XYZ file of C-alpha atoms in Angstrom:
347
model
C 164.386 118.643 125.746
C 167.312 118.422 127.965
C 169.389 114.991 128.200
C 168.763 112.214 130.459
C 171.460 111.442 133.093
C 171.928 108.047 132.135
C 169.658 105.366 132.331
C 170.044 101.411 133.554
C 167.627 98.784 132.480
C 167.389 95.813 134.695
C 164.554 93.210 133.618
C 162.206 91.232 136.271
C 160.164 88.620 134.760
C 156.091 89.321 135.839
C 154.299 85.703 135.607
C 151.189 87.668 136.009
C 151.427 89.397 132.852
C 154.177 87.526 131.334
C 155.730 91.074 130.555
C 159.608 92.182 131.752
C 160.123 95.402 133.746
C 163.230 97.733 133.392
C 164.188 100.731 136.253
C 164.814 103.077 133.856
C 166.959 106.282 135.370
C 165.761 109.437 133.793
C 166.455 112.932 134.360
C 164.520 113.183 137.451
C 165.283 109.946 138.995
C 164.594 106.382 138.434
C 160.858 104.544 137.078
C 159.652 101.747 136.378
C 158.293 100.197 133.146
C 156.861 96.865 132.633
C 156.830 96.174 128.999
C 154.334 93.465 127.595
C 153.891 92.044 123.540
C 155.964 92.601 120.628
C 158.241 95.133 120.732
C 157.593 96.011 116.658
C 154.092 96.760 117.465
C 153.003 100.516 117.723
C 153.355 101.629 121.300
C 150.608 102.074 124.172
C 151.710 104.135 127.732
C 150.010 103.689 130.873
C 150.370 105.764 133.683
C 147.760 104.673 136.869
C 146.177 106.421 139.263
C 147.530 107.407 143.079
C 148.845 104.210 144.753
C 148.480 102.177 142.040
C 150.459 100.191 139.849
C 149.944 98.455 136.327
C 148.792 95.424 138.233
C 145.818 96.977 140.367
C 144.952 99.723 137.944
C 144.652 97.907 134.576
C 144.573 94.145 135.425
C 140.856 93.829 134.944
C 141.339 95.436 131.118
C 143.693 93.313 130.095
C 142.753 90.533 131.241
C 138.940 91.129 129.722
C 139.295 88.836 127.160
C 137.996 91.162 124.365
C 139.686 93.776 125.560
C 142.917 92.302 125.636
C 142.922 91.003 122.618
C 142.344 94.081 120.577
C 144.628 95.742 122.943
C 147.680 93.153 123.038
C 146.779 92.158 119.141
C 147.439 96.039 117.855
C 150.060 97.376 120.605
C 153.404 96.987 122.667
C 152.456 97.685 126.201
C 154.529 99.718 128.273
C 153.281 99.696 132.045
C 154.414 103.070 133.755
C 154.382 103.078 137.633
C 154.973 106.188 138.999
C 158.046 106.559 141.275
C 158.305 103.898 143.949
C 154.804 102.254 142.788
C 156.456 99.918 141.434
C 156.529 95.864 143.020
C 158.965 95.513 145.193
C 159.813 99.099 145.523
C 162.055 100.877 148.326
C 161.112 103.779 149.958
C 162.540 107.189 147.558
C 164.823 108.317 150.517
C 163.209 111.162 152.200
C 166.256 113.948 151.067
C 164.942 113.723 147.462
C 162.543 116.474 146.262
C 159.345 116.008 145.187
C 158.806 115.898 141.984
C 156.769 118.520 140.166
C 153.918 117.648 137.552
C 156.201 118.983 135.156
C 159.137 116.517 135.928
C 156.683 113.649 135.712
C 155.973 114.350 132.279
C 159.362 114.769 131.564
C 159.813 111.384 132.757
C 157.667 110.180 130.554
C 159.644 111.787 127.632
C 162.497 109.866 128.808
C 160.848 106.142 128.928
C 159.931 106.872 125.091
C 163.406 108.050 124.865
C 164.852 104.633 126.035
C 162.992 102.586 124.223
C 163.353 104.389 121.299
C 160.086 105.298 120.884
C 158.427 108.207 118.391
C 154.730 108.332 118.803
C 152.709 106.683 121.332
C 149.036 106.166 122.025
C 148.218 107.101 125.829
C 145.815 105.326 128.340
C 146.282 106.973 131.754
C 143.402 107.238 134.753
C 142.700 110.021 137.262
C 146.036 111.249 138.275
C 147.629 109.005 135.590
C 145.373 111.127 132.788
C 146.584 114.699 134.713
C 150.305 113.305 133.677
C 149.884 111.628 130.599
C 147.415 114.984 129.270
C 150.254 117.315 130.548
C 152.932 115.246 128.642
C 150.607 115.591 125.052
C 150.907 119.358 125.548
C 154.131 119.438 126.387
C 155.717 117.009 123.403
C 152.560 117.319 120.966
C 154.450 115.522 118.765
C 154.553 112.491 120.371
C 151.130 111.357 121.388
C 148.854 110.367 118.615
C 145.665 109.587 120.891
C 144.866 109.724 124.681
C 142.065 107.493 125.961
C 141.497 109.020 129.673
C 139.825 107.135 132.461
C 138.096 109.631 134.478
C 140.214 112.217 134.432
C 141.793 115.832 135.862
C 142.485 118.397 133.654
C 142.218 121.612 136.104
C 144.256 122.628 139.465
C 142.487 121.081 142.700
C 139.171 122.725 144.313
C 139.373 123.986 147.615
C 137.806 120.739 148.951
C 139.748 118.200 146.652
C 143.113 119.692 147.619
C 142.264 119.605 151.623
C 140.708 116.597 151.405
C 144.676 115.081 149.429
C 146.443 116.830 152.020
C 144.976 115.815 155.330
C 145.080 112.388 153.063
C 148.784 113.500 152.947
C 149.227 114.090 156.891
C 147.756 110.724 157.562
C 150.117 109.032 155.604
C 152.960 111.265 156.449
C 152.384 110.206 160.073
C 150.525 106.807 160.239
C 151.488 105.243 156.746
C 149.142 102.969 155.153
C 146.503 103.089 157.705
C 142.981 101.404 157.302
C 141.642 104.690 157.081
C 143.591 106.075 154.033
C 142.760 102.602 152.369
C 139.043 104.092 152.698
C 139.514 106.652 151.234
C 141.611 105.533 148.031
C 138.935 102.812 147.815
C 136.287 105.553 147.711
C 138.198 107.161 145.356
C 138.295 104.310 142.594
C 135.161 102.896 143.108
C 131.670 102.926 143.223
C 129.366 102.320 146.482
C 127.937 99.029 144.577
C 131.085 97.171 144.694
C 132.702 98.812 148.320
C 129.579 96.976 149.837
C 127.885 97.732 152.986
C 127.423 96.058 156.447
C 124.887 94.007 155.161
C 126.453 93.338 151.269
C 130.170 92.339 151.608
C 132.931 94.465 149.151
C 133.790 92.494 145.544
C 136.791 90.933 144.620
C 138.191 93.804 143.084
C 138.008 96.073 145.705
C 139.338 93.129 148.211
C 142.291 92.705 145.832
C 142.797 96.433 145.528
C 143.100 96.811 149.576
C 145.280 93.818 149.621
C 147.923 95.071 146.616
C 147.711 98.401 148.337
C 148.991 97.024 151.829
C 151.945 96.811 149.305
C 152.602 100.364 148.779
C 154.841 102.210 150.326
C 153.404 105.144 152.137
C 156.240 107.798 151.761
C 156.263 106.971 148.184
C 152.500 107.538 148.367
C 152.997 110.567 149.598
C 154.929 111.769 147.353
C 153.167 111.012 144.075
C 150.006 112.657 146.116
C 151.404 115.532 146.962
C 152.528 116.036 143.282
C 148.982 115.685 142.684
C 147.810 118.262 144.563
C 149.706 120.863 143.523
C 149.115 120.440 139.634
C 147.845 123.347 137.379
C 145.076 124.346 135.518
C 145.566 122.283 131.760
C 142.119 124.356 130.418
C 144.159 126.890 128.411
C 146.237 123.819 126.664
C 143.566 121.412 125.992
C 142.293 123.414 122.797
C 145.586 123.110 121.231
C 145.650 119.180 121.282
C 145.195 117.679 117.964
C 145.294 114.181 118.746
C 142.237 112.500 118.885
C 140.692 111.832 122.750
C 138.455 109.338 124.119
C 137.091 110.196 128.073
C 135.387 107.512 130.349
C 134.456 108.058 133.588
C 132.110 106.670 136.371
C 128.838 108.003 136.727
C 129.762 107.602 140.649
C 133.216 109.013 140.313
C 133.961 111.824 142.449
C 135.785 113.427 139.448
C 132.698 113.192 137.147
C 131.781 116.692 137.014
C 135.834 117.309 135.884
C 135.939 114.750 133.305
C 132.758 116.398 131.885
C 134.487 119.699 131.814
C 137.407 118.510 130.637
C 135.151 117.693 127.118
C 133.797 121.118 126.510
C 137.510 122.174 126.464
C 138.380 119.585 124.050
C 137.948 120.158 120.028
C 135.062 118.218 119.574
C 135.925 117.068 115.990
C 138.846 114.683 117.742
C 137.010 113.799 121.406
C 134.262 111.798 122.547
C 133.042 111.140 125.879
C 131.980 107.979 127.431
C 129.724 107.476 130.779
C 129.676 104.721 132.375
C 126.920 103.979 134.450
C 126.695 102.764 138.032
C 130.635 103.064 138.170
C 133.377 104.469 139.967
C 136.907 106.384 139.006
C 138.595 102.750 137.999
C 136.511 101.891 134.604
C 139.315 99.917 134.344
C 138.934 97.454 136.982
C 135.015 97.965 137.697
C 133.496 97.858 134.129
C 136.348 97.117 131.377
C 134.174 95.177 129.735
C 131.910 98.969 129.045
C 135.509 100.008 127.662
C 135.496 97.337 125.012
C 133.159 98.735 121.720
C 133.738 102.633 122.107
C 137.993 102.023 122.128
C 137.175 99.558 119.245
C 135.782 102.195 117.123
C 138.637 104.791 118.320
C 141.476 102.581 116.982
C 139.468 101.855 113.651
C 140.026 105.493 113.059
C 143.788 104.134 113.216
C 143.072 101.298 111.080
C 143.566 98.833 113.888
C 140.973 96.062 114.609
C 140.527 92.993 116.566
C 141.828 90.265 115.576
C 139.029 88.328 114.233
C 138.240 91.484 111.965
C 141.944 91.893 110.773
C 144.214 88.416 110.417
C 147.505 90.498 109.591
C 149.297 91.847 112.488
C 150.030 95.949 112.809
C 153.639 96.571 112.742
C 154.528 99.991 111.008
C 154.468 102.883 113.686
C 150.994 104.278 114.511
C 151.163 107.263 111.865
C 148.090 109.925 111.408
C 148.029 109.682 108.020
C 146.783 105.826 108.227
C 143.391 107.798 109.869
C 140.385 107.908 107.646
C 138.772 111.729 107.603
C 135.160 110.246 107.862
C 136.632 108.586 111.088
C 138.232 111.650 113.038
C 134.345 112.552 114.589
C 132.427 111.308 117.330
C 129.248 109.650 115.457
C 131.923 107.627 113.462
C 133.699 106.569 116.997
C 130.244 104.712 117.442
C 130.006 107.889 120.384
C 126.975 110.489 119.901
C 127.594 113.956 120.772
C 125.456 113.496 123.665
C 127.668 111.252 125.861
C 126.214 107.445 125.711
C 125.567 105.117 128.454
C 126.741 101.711 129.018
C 124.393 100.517 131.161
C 120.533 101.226 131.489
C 118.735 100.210 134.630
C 115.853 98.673 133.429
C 112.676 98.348 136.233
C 110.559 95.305 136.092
């Protein structure tokens, strides 16, 4: 791994999560990182999806009661925006390169670099899961689980990649238009909660389109047209021997990858999740379906909620704290046959 060029920490306090957040110059410019909990707890990485931040990607996870307290009870958060997602960004000035997939990852590598981090556990969604599953294969050493939110594993389809880059024109040319707003919104969620003319949209999806007027576009742009140019992870996926929990939304327009992604998996460390009548953003839609099957996942770490456990996790995640008898998918509380969180029932 090469060496950073230097890095600068500068701390913001975040009321809403009550976490501090250091620009952090790596190798391949400057991120952000909000960091939340106690910093001797093992770590957990998130990386969001396009446009998003910490904020509107995993707000409704953490603060799902349950959720947060198995989550904030067994882990040090660190919140990864990609480059100039961050609040309060400026634009990335327009003479600096894209970055590549590649370099993303890297950056990555640096943050746990900083902080002086080993081993993490990962929690990244769509584009977010593309980076954070690239970075497991490239430093296999230092992820001990992944738990993927509808995620991309291969290089775009014909229709994905010119449906990112007219996407890409739009914002090149008209920024954060009302029409590129659409279509993120389609993106992360499902028609139940966009509404319709006659069934106005939910509060998450008004609070999405209002944190997005925050973004950027050029910075957007950028982390899009990363996107769109990624490669084809099938080949690398087989070689991952940390253990892998998927969700993803029945509606998601990424089902179908996230599906394919788990035949490519070793199926004695994945599981697969489905959550019904839901979009790409489990996190913010559903959390609460997230809740049992990451519950079981982390017992295989010997991590538990707090009402199960009273002492407080503090040595380093370390794989040989997980049980045998807890490494397959029946003992994740996850069937081979992918479950469903919600059943319609018909009156």
């Amino acid at each position: 791994m090469g060496e950073s060029s230097g890095s600068v920490s500068v701390d913001v306090k975040r009321i809403s999560f009550g976490g501090k957040e250091h620009h952090i110059l790596t190798r391949h410019g400057p991120i952000a990182v909000a960091v939340y909990g106690d910093l001797e707890k093992p770590a957990l990485l998130t990386y969001p999806d396009v446009a998003l931040n910490y904020m509107s990607c995993f707000q409704g996870l953490f603060f799902c009661p349950e959720a947060a307290s198995l989550l904030i009870h067994n882990f040090c958060i660190y919140h990864i925006s990609p480059p100039g997602h961050e609040f309060g960004a400026a634009p990335i000035p327009s003479h600096d390169p894209v970055l590549s997939v590649d370099q993303l990852a890297d950056q990555v590598a640096d943050v746990l670099d900083f902080f002086g981090l080993g081993s993490v556990m990962c929690l990244g969604v769509t584009a977010g899961a593309y980076v954070l599953t690239l970075f497991a294969t490239r430093y296999r050493e230092r992820v001990l689980g992944l738990i993927l939110v509808s995620p991309l594993c291969k290089s775009p389809s014909w229709t994905e990649w010119l449906y990112n880059k007219v996407m890409s024109n739009f914002l090149y040319f008209y920024g954060m238009s009302s029409l590129i707003k659409e279509c993120l919104l389609h993106r992360y969620f499902s028609k139940e909660v966009r509404g319709t003319s006659q069934v106005p949209e939910s509060d998450i999806v008004q609070a999405c389109r209002s944190l997005l007027d925050q973004r950027h576009s050029a910075n957007v742009w950028r982390f899009l047209q990363s996107i769109n140019v990624r490669y084809d992870l099938t080949e690398t996926l087989k070689k991952l021997k940390c253990r892998t929990l998927i969700f993803v939304g029945e509606d998601s327009p990424f089902h179908l990858e996230a599906l394919y992604m788990m035949t490519k998996l070793d199926r004695r460390y994945s599981a697969l999740v489905e959550v019904q009548a839901c979009g790409s953003l489990v996190t913010e839609e559903q959390p609460h379906a997230m809740l049992i099957p990451m519950e079981y996942f982390l017992m295989g770490y010997g991590l538990y909620r707090p009402s199960q456990r009273s002492c407080s996790p503090r040595s380093p995640l370390s794989p040989s704290c997980i049980l045998p008898e807890l490494l397959s998918p029946e003992s994740m509380g996850v069937k081979l046959k992918p479950i469903k969180t919600r059943i319609s029932l018909q009156v």
